[in-house]
Tab-separated table of C-alpha atoms and ligand atoms in Angstrom:
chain	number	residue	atom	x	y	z
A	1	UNK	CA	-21.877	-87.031	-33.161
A	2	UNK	CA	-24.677	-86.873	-30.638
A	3	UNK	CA	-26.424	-83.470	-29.824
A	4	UNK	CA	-28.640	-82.528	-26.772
A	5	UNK	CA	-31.017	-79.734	-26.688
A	6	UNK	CA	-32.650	-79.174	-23.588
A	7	UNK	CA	-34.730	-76.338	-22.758
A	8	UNK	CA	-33.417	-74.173	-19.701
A	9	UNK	CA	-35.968	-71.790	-19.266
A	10	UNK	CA	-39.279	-70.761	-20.897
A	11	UNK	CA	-42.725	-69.923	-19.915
A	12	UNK	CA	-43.726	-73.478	-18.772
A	13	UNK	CA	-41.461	-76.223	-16.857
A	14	UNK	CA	-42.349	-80.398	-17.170
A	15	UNK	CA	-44.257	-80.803	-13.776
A	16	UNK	CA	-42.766	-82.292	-10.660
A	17	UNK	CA	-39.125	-81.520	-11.987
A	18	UNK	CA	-38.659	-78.374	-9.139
A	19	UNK	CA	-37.460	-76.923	-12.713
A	20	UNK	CA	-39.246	-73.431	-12.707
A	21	UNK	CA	-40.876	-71.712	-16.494
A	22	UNK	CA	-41.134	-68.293	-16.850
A	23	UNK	CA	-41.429	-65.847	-19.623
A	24	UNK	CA	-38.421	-66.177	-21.342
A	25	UNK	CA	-36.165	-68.341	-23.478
A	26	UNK	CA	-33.144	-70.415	-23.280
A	27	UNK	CA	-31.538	-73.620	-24.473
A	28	UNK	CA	-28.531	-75.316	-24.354
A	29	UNK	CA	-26.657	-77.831	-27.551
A	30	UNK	CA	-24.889	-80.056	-25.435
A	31	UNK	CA	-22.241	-82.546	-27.272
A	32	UNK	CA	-19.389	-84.625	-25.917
A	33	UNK	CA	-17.362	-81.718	-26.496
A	34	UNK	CA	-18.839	-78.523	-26.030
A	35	UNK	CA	-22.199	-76.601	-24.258
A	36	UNK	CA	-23.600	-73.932	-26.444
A	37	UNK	CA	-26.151	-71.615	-24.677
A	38	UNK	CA	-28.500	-69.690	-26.545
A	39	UNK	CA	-30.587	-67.140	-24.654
A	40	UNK	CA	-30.246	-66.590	-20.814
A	41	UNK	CA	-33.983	-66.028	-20.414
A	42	UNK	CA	-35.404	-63.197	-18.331
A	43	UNK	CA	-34.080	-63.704	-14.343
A	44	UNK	CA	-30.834	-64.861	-13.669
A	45	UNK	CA	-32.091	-66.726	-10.529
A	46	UNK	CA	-34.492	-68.952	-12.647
A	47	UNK	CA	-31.832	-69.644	-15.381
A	48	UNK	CA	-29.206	-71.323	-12.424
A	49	UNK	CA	-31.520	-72.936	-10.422
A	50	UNK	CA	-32.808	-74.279	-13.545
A	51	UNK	CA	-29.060	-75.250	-14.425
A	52	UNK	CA	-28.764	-76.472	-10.635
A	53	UNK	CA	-31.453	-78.652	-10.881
A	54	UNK	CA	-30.266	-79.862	-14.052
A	55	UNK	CA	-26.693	-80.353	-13.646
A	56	UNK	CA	-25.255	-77.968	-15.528
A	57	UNK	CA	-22.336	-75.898	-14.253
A	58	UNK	CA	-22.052	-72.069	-16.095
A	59	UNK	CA	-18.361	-72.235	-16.109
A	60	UNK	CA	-18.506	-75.201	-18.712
A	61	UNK	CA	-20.768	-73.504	-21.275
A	62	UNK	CA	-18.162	-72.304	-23.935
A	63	UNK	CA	-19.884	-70.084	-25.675
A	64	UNK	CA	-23.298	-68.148	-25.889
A	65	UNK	CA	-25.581	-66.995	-28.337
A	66	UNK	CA	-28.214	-64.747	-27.951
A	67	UNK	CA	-30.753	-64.731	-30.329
A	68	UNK	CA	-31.913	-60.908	-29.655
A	69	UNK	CA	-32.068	-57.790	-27.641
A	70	UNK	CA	-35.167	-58.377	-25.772
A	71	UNK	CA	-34.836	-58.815	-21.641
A	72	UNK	CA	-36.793	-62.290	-21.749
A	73	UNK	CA	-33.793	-63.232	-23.658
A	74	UNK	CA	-30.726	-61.434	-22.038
A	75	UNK	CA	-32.234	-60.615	-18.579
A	76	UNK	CA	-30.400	-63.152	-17.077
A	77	UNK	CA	-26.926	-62.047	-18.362
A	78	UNK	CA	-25.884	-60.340	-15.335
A	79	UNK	CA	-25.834	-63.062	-13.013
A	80	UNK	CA	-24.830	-65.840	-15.358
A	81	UNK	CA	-21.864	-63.480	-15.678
A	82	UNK	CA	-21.158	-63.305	-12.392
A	83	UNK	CA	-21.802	-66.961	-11.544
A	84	UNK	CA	-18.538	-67.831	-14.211
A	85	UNK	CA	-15.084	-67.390	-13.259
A	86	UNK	CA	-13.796	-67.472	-17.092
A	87	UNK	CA	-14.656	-65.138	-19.359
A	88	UNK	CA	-17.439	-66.623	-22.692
A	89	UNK	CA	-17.489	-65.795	-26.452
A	90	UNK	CA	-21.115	-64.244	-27.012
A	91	UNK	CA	-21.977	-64.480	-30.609
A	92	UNK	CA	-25.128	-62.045	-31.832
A	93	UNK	CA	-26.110	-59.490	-34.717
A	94	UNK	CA	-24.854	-56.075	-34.324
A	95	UNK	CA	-28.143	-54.254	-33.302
A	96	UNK	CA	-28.473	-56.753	-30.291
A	97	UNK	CA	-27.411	-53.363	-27.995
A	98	UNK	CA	-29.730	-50.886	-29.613
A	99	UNK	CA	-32.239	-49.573	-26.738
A	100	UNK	CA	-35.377	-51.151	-26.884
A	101	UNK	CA	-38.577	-50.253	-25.092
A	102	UNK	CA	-42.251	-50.997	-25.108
A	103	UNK	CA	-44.492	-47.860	-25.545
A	104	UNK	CA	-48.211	-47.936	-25.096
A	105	UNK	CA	-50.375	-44.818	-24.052
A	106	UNK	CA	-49.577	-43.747	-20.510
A	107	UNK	CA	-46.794	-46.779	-20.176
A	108	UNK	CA	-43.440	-47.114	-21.512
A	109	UNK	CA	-41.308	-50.106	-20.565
A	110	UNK	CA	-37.588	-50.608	-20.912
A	111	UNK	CA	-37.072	-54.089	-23.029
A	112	UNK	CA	-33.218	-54.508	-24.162
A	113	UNK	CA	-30.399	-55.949	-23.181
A	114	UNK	CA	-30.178	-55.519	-19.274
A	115	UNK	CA	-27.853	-52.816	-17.255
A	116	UNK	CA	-24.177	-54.630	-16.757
A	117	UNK	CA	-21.031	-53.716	-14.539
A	118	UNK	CA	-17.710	-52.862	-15.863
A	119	UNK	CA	-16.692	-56.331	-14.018
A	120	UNK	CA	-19.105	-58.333	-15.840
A	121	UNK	CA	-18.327	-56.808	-18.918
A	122	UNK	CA	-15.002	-57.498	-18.428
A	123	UNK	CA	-16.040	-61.529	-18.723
A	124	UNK	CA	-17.578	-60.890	-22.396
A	125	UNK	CA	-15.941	-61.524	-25.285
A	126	UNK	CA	-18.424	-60.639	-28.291
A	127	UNK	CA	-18.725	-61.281	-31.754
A	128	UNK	CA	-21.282	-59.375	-33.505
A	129	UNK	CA	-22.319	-60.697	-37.169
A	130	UNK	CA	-24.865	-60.175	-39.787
A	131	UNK	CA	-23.900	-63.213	-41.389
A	132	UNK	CA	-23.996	-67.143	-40.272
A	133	UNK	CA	-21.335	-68.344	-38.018
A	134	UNK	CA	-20.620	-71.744	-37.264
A	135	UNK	CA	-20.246	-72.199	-33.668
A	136	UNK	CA	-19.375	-75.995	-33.445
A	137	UNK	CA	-19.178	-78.397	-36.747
A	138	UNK	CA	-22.787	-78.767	-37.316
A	139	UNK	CA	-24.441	-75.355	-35.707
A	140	UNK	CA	-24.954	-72.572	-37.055
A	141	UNK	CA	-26.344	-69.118	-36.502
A	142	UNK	CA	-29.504	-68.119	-39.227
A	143	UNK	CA	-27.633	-64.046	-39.293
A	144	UNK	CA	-29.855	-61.504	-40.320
A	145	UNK	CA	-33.533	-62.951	-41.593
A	146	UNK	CA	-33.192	-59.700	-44.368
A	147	UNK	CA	-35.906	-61.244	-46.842
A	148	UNK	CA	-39.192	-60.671	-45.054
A	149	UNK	CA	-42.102	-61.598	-47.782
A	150	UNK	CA	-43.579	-63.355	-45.027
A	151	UNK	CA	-45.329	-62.069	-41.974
A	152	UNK	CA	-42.923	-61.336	-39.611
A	153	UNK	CA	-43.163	-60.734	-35.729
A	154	UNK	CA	-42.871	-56.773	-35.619
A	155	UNK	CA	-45.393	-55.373	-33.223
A	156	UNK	CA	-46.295	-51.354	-32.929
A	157	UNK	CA	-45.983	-50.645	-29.277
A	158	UNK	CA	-42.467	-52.459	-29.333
A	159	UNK	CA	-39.703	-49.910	-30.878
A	160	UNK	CA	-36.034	-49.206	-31.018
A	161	UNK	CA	-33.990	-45.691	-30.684
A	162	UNK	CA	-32.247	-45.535	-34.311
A	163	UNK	CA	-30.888	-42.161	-36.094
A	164	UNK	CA	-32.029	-40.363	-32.605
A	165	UNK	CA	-35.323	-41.223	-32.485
A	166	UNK	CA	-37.822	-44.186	-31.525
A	167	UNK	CA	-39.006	-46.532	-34.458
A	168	UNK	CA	-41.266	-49.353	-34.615
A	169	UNK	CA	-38.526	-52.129	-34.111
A	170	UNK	CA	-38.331	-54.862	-37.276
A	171	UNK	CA	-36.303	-56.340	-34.705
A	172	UNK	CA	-33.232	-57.020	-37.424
A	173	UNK	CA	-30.784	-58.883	-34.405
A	174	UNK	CA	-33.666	-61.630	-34.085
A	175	UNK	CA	-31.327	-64.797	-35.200
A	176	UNK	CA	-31.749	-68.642	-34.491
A	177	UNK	CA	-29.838	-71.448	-34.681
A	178	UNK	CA	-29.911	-73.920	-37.480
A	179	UNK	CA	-28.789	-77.498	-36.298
A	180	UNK	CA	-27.451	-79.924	-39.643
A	181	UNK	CA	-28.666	-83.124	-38.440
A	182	UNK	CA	-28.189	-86.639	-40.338
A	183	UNK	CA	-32.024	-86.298	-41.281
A	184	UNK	CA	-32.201	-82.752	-42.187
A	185	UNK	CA	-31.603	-79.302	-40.435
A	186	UNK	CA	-33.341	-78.524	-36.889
A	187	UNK	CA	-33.945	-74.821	-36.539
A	188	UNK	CA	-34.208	-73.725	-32.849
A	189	UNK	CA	-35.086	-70.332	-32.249
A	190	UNK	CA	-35.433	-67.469	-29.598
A	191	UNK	CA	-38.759	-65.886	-30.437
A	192	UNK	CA	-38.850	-65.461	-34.398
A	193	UNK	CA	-39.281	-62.051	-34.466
A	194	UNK	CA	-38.091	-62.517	-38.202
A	195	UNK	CA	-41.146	-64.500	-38.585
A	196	UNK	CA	-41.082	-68.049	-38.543
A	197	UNK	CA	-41.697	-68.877	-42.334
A	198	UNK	CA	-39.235	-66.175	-42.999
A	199	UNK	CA	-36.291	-67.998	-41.541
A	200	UNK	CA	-37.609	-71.286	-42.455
A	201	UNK	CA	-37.271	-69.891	-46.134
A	202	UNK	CA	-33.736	-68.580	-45.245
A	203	UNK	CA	-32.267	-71.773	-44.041
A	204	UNK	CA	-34.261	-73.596	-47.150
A	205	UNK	CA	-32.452	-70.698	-48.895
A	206	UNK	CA	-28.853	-71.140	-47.491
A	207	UNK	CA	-29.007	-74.808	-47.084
A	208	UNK	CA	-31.332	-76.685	-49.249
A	209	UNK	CA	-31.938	-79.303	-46.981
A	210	UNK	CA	-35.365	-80.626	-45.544
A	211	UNK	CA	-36.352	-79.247	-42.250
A	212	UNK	CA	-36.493	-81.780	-39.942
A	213	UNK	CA	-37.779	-80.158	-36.975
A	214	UNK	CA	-38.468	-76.497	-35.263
A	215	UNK	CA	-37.868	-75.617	-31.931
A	216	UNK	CA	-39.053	-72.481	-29.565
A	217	UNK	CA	-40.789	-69.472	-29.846
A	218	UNK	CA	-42.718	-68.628	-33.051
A	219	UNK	CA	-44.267	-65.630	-32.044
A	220	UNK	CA	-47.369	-66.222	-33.252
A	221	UNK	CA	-48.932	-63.984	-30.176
A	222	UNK	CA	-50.768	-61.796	-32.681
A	223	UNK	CA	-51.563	-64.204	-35.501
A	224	UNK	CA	-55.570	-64.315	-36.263
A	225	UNK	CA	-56.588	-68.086	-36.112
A	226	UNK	CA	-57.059	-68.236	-40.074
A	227	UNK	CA	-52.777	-67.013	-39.749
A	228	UNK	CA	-51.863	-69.774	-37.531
A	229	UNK	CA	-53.992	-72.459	-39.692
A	230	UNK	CA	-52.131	-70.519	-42.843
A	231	UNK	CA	-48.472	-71.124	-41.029
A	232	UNK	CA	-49.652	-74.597	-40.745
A	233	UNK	CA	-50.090	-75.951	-43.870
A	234	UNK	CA	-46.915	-74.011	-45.133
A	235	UNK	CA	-45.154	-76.057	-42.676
A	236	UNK	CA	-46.811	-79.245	-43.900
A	237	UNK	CA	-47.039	-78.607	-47.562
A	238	UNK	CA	-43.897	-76.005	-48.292
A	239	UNK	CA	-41.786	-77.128	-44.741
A	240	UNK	CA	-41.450	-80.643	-44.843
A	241	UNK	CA	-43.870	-81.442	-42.395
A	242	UNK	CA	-41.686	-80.826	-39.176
A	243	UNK	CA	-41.931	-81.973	-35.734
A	244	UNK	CA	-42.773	-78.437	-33.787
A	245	UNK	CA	-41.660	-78.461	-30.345
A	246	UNK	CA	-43.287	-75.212	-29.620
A	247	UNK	CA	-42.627	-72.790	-26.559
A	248	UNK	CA	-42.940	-68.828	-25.453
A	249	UNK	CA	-44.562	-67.120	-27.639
A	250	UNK	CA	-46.430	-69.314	-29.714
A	251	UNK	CA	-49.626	-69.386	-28.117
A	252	UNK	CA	-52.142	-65.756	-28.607
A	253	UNK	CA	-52.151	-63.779	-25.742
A	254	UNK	CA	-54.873	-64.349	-23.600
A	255	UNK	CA	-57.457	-61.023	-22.695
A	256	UNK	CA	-60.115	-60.538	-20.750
A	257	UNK	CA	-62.888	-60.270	-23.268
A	258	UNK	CA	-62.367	-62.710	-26.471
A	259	UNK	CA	-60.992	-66.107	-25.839
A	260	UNK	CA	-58.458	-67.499	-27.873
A	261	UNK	CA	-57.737	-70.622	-28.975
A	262	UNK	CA	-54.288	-71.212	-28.033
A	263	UNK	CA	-51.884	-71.256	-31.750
A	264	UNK	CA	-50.400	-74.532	-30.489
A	265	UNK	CA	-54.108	-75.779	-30.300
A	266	UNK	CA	-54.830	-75.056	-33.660
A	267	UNK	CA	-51.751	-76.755	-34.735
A	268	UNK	CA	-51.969	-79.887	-32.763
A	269	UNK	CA	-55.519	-80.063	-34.639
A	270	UNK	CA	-54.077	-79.101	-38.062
A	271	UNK	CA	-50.813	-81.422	-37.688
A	272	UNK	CA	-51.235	-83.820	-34.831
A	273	UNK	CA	-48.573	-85.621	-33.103
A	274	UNK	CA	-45.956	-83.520	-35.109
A	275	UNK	CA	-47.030	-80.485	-32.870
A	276	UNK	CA	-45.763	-80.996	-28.908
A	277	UNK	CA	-44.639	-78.539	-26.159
A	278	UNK	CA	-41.730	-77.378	-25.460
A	279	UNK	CA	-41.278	-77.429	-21.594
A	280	UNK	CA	-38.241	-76.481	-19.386
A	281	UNK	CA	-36.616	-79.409	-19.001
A	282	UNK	CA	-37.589	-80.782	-22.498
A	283	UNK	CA	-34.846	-82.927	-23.755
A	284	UNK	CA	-34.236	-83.843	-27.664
A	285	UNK	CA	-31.340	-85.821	-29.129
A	286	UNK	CA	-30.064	-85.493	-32.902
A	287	UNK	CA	-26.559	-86.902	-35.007
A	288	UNK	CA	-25.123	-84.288	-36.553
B	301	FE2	FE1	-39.300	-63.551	-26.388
């Protein structure tokens, strides 16, 4: 059976589409049969004119997963909500609610899943699980990423309110989506939180199967450039050699005083044309 992936929404669109990126995340697994969402990225507005443009109608996505708490991820719920007339099945971990928040010195920013209405609750039918689900004959949730011997993407400033009081998050609901394709298993994720060689070693784990390609955000914003070089060759030498079709938060975050080569630079050097972008509006076809 033939599978779609297109990206809906991330921080950079394929030019002269009227397709819009922003930070965020979302993709949809598009078969004869069904439309999986994963992720609703950060503004509602963005996600369905992004779905306008591409012809995608809410009301015929039959399910969503999200692959964490974060707003650049579930922002958008609210008005995808309220632009279906049918209730979805949302499939996540169970800490996907906990409150999340940024907190730097003199600045503390809200960062979960977004506000909702009792009427838009009303449409959700959710499925929380720690363990993989299979959502359609061939895709699969990651669940929890527990084994962690691998850097993961856990940052200071962002933390979670847990036994009634704020914690550096681990972010535990980050999940991603394995794909079993003919040629090996395609793992799409949100933002890897989990750290990316972490679930590549979980789905190696669970599956035993060669990856045959990664997909999305690999947080690699804080990764030193000897890191990202590091990640590299594990995904050439331990990984199978994958074809990366990187988005969101791959690349370092750019400041004012050092420049930084870009982490999907220093791949694209390390592993040439296996490394590309991953643009809204990015289209990839496996058989599963
Ligand atoms: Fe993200």
């Amino acid at each position: 059976m033939e599978l779609e992936i297109i990206n809906l929404y991330s921080n950079e669109s394929i030019r002269d589409t009227g397709l819009i990126g922003d930070h965020g995340q979302s993709f949809l697994f598009k078969t004869k049969e069904n439309q999986i969402l994963l992720d609703v990225g950060a503004k509602g507005d963005i996600l369905l004119h992004n779905m306008r443009i591409l012809g995608i109608e809410p009301n015929d996505i039959d399910k969503l997963i999200l692959s964490h708490g974060h707003y650049d991820h579930t922002g958008g719920l609210p008005e995808f909500l309220d632009a279906r007339t049918e209730p979805i099945e949302i499939i996540a971990h169970p800490s996907l609610f906990e409150k999340k928040r940024i907190k730097m010195l003199l600045f503390t920013k809200y960062i979960g899943v977004p506000d909702l209405t009792d009427e838009q609750r009303t449409k959700m039918n959710i499925t929380l699980s720690k363990v993989p689900k299979e959502i359609i004959p061939g895709l699969f949730t990651t669940g929890e990423i527990g084994d962690r011997g691998e850097k993961d993407g856990s940052e200071p400033t962002a933390q979670h309110f847990v036994d009634g009081e704020w914690k550096i998050d681990p972010v535990w609901d980050d999940i991603s989506v394995i794909l079993a394709t003919k040629e090996g298993h395609v793992v799409v994720t949100g933002c890897s939180h989990a750290g990316i060689l972490n679930i590549l070693n979980h789905t190696k784990k669970q599956y035993d199967q060669p990856i045959k390609a990664v997909i999305g955000g690999t947080h690699m914003v804080r990764y030193s450039h000897s890191e990202v070089e590091d990640t590299g060759n594990l995904f050439l030498n331990k990984y199978d050699n994958p074809e990366l079709y990187l988005n969101h938060c791959t690349d370092k975050l750019p400041t004012k005083l050092i420049r930084q080569t870009p982490s999907t630079k220093i791949l694209k050097d390390l592993l040439g044309e296996k490394v590309r972008e991953c643009k809204v509006g990015t289209s990839l076809i496996y058989n599963i």
